[in-house]
GROMACS .gro file of C-alpha atoms in nm:
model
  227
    1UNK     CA    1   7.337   9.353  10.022
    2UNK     CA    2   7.714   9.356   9.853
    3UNK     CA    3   7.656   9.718   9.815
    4UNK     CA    4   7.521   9.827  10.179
    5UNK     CA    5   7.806   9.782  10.344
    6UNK     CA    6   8.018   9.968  10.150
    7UNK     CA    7   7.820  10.276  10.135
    8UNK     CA    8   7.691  10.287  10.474
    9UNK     CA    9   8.083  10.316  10.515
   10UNK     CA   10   8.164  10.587  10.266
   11UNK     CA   11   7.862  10.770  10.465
   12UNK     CA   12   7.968  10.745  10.803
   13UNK     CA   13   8.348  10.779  10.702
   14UNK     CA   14   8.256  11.114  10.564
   15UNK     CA   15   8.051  11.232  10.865
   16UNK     CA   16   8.350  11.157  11.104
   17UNK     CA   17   8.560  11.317  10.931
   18UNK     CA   18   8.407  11.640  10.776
   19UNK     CA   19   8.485  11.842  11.049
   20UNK     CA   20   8.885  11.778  11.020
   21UNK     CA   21   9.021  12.100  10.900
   22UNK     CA   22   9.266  12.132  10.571
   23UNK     CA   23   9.412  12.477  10.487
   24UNK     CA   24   9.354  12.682  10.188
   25UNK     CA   25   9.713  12.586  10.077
   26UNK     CA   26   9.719  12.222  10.090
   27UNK     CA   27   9.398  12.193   9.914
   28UNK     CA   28   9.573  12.394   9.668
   29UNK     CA   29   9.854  12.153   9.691
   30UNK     CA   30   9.678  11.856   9.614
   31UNK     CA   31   9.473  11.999   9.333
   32UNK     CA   32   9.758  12.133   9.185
   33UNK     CA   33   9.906  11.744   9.200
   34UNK     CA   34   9.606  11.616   9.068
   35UNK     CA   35   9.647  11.816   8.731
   36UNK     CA   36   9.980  11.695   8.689
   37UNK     CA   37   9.921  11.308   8.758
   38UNK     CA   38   9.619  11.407   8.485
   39UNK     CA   39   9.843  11.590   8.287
   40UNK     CA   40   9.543  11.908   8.310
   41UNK     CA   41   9.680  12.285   8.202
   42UNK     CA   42   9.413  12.523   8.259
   43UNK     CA   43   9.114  12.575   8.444
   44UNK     CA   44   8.871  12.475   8.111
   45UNK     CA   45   9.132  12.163   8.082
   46UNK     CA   46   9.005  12.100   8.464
   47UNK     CA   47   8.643  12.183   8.372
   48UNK     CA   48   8.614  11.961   8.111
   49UNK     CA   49   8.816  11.636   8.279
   50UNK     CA   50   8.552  11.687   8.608
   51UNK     CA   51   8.217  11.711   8.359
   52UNK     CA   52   8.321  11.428   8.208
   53UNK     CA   53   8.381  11.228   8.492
   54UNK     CA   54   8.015  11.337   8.634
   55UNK     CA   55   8.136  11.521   8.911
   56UNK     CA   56   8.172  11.901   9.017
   57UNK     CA   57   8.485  12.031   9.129
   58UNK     CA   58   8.355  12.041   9.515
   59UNK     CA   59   8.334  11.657   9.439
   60UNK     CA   60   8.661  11.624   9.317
   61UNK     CA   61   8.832  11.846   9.599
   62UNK     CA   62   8.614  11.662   9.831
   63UNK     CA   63   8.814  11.323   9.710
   64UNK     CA   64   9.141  11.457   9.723
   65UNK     CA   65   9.099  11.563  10.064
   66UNK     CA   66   8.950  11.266  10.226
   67UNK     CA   67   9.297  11.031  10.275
   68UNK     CA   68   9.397  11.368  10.473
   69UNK     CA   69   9.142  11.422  10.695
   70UNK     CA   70   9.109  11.032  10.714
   71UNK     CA   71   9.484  11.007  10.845
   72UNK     CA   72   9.448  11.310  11.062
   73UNK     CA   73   9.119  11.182  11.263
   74UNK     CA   74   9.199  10.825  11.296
   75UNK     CA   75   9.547  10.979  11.442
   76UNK     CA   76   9.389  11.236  11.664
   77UNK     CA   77   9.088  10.963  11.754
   78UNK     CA   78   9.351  10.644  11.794
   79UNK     CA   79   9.717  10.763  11.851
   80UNK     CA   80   9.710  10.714  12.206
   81UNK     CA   81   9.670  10.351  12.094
   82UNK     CA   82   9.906  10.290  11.821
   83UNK     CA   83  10.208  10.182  11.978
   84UNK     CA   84   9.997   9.878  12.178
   85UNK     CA   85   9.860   9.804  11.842
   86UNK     CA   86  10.223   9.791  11.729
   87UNK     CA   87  10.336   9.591  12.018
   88UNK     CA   88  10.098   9.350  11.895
   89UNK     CA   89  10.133   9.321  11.565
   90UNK     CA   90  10.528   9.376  11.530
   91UNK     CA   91  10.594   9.027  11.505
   92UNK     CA   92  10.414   9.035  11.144
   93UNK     CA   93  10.497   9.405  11.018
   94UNK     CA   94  10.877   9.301  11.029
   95UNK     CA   95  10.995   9.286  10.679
   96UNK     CA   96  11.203   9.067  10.474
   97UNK     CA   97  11.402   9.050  10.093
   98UNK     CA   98  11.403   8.671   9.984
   99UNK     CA   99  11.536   8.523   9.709
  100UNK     CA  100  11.286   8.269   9.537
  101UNK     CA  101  11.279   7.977   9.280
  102UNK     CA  102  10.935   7.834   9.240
  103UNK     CA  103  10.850   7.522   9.076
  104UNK     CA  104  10.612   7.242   9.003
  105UNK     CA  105  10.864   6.983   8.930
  106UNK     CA  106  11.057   6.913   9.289
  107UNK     CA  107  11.312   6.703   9.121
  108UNK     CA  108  11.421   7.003   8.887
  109UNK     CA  109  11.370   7.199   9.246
  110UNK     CA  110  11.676   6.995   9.439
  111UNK     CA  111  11.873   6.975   9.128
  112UNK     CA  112  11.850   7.377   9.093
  113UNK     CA  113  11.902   7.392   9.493
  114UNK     CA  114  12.195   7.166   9.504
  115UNK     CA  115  12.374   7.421   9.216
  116UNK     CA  116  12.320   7.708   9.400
  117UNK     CA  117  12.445   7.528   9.773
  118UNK     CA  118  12.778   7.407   9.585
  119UNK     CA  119  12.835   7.786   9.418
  120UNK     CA  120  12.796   7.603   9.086
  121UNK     CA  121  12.532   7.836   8.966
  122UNK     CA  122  12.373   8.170   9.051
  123UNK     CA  123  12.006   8.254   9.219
  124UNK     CA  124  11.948   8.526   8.986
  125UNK     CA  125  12.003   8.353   8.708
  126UNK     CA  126  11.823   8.020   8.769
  127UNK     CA  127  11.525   8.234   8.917
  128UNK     CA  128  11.506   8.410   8.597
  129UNK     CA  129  11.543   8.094   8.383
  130UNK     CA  130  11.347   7.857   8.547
  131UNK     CA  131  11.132   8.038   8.830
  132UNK     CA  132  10.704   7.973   8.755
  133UNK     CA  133  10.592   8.314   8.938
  134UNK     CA  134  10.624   8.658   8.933
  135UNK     CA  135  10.974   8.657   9.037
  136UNK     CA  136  11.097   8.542   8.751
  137UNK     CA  137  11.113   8.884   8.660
  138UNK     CA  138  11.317   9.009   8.957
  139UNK     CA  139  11.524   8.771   8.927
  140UNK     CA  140  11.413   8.616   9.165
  141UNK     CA  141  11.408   8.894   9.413
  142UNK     CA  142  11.113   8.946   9.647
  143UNK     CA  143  11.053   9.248   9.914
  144UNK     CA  144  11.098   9.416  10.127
  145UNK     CA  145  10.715   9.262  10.200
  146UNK     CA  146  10.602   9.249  10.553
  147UNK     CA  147  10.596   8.887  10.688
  148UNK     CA  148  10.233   8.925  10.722
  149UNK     CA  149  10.162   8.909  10.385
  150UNK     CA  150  10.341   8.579  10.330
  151UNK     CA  151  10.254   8.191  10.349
  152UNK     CA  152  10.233   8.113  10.705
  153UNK     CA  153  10.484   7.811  10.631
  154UNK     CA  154  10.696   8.040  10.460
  155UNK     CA  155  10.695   8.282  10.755
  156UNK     CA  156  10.777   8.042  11.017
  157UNK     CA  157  11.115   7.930  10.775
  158UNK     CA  158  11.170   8.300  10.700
  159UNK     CA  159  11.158   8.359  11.088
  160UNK     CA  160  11.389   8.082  11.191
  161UNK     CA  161  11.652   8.114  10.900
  162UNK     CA  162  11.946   8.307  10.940
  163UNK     CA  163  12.049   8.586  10.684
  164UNK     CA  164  12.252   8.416  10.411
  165UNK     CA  165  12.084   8.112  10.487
  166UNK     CA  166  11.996   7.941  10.195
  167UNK     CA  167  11.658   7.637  10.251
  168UNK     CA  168  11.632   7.304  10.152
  169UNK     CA  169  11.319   7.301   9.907
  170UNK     CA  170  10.994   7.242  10.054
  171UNK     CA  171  10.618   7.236   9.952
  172UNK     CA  172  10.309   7.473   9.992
  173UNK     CA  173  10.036   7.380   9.809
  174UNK     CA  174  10.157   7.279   9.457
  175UNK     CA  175  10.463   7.452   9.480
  176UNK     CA  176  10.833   7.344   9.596
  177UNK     CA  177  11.046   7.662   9.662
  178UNK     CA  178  11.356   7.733   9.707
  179UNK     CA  179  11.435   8.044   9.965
  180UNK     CA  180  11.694   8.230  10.032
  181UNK     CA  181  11.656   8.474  10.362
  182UNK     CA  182  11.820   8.832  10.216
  183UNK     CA  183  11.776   9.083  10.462
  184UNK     CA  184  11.578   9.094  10.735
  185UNK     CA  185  11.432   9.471  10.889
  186UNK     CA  186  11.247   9.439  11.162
  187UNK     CA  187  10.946   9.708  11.220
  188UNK     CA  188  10.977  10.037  11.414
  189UNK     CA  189  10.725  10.242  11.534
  190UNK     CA  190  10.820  10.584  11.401
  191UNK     CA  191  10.557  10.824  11.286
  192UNK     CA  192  10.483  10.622  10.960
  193UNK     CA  193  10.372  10.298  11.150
  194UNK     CA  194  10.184  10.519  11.425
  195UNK     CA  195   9.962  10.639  11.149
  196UNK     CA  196   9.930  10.273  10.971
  197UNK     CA  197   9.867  10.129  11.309
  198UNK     CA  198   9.559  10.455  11.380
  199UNK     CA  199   9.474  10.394  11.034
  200UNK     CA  200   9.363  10.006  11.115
  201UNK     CA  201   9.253  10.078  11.452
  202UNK     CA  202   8.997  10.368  11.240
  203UNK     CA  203   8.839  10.109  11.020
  204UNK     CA  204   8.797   9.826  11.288
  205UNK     CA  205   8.617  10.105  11.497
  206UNK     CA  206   8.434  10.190  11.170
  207UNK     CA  207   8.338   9.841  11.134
  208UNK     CA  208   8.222   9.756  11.461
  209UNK     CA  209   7.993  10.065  11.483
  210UNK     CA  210   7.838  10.007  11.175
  211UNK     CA  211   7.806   9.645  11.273
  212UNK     CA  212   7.476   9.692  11.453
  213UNK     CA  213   7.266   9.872  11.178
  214UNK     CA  214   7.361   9.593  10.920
  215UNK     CA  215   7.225   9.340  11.113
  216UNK     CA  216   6.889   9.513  11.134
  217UNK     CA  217   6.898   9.584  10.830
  218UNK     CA  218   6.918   9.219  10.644
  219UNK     CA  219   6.661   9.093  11.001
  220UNK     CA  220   6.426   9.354  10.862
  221UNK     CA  221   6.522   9.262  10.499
  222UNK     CA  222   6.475   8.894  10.557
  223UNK     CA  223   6.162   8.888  10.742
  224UNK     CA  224   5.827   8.769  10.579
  225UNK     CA  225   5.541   9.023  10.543
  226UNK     CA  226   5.250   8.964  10.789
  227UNK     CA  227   4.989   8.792  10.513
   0.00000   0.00000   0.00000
């Protein structure tokens, strides 16, 4: 069941978009890309890297084409509707830089807040000493992310903090953080985000066509045999 959905998808992407046409050149293009992310020189170095991979070299063409002719139908297909879709979703596609210290201990998170409040010590450097997450090795630097990929409880501080703004330390989950709001670059809908915003409005359509054979499929799968 894990596995239906995903290749009744591959199956129906492909249909939809197999008639979207790519030009002798660009196919040339991104082959001749591929062999340098591979590091392949030759056409037996090519042979040999596709054979062992169990493919043919219509396969792998086939592959490197499909994010093109993926980006070029669900634009043709849902352009027209982008910009809604943008209008939307803006208020979560804006995008931030934060500075972050996160820590178990909230005693050691005050202390390290109060420093940085009174200029006696630097983010950066506290982040990179002390910080528990990933940031520790940005210095505490995060972003530019978009604000919907954050902790709804760090969004609504993010969104209501001035830039500069440095905020008293607070919990989510077992965390205390401190934040510091470092930029803040709010979305435009420019011909990047038209074809992010086609792009989601493809695989929702995808979704909600395949939709009905999936649910005859596991009510046929699940029923009992006549005895």
């Amino acid at each position: 069941h894990n596995m239906l959905l995903p290749l009744l998808r591959h199956h129906f992407t492909d249909n939809c978009v197999s008639g979207v046409g790519i030009s002798d050149e660009e196919r040339a293009r991104l082959l001749k890309s591929y062999c340098q992310n591979h590091k392949l020189e030759g056409d037996e170095s090519l042979s040999q890297h596709i054979q062992s991979r169990g493919l043919t070299q219509a396969d792998l063409i086939w592959q490197l084409e499909l994010p093109v002719r993926k980006a070029r139908f669900a634009l043709e297909r849902f352009g027209a509707k982008a910009e809604q879709r943008f209008l939307e979703r803006k208020n979560n596609l804006d995008q931030v830089v934060y500075s972050l210290l996160r820590l178990e201990d909230g005693f050691l998170a005050q202390e390290l807040y109060l420093q940085i409040a009174e200029g006696e010590s630097n983010f950066a450097d506290l982040a990179a000493q002390h910080s528990e997450g990933n940031e520790k090795n940005t210095r505490g630097i995060v972003g530019p992310v978009a604000l919907d990929r954050a902790h709804p409880v760090l969004v609504d501080k993010l969104r209501s903090s001035s830039v500069g703004s440095l905020l008293e330390p607070f919990k989510i989950q077992q965390w205390w953080l401190v934040v510091r709001l470092e930029q803040y670059q709010p979305a435009q809908f420019d011909q990047a985000m038209a074809q992010r915003m086609s792009n989601e409005l493809f695989e929702e359509w995808i979704s909600e066509e395949l939709a009905p054979n999936v649910a005859r499929f596991m009510s046929s799968d699940t029923s009992t045999p006549a005895a």
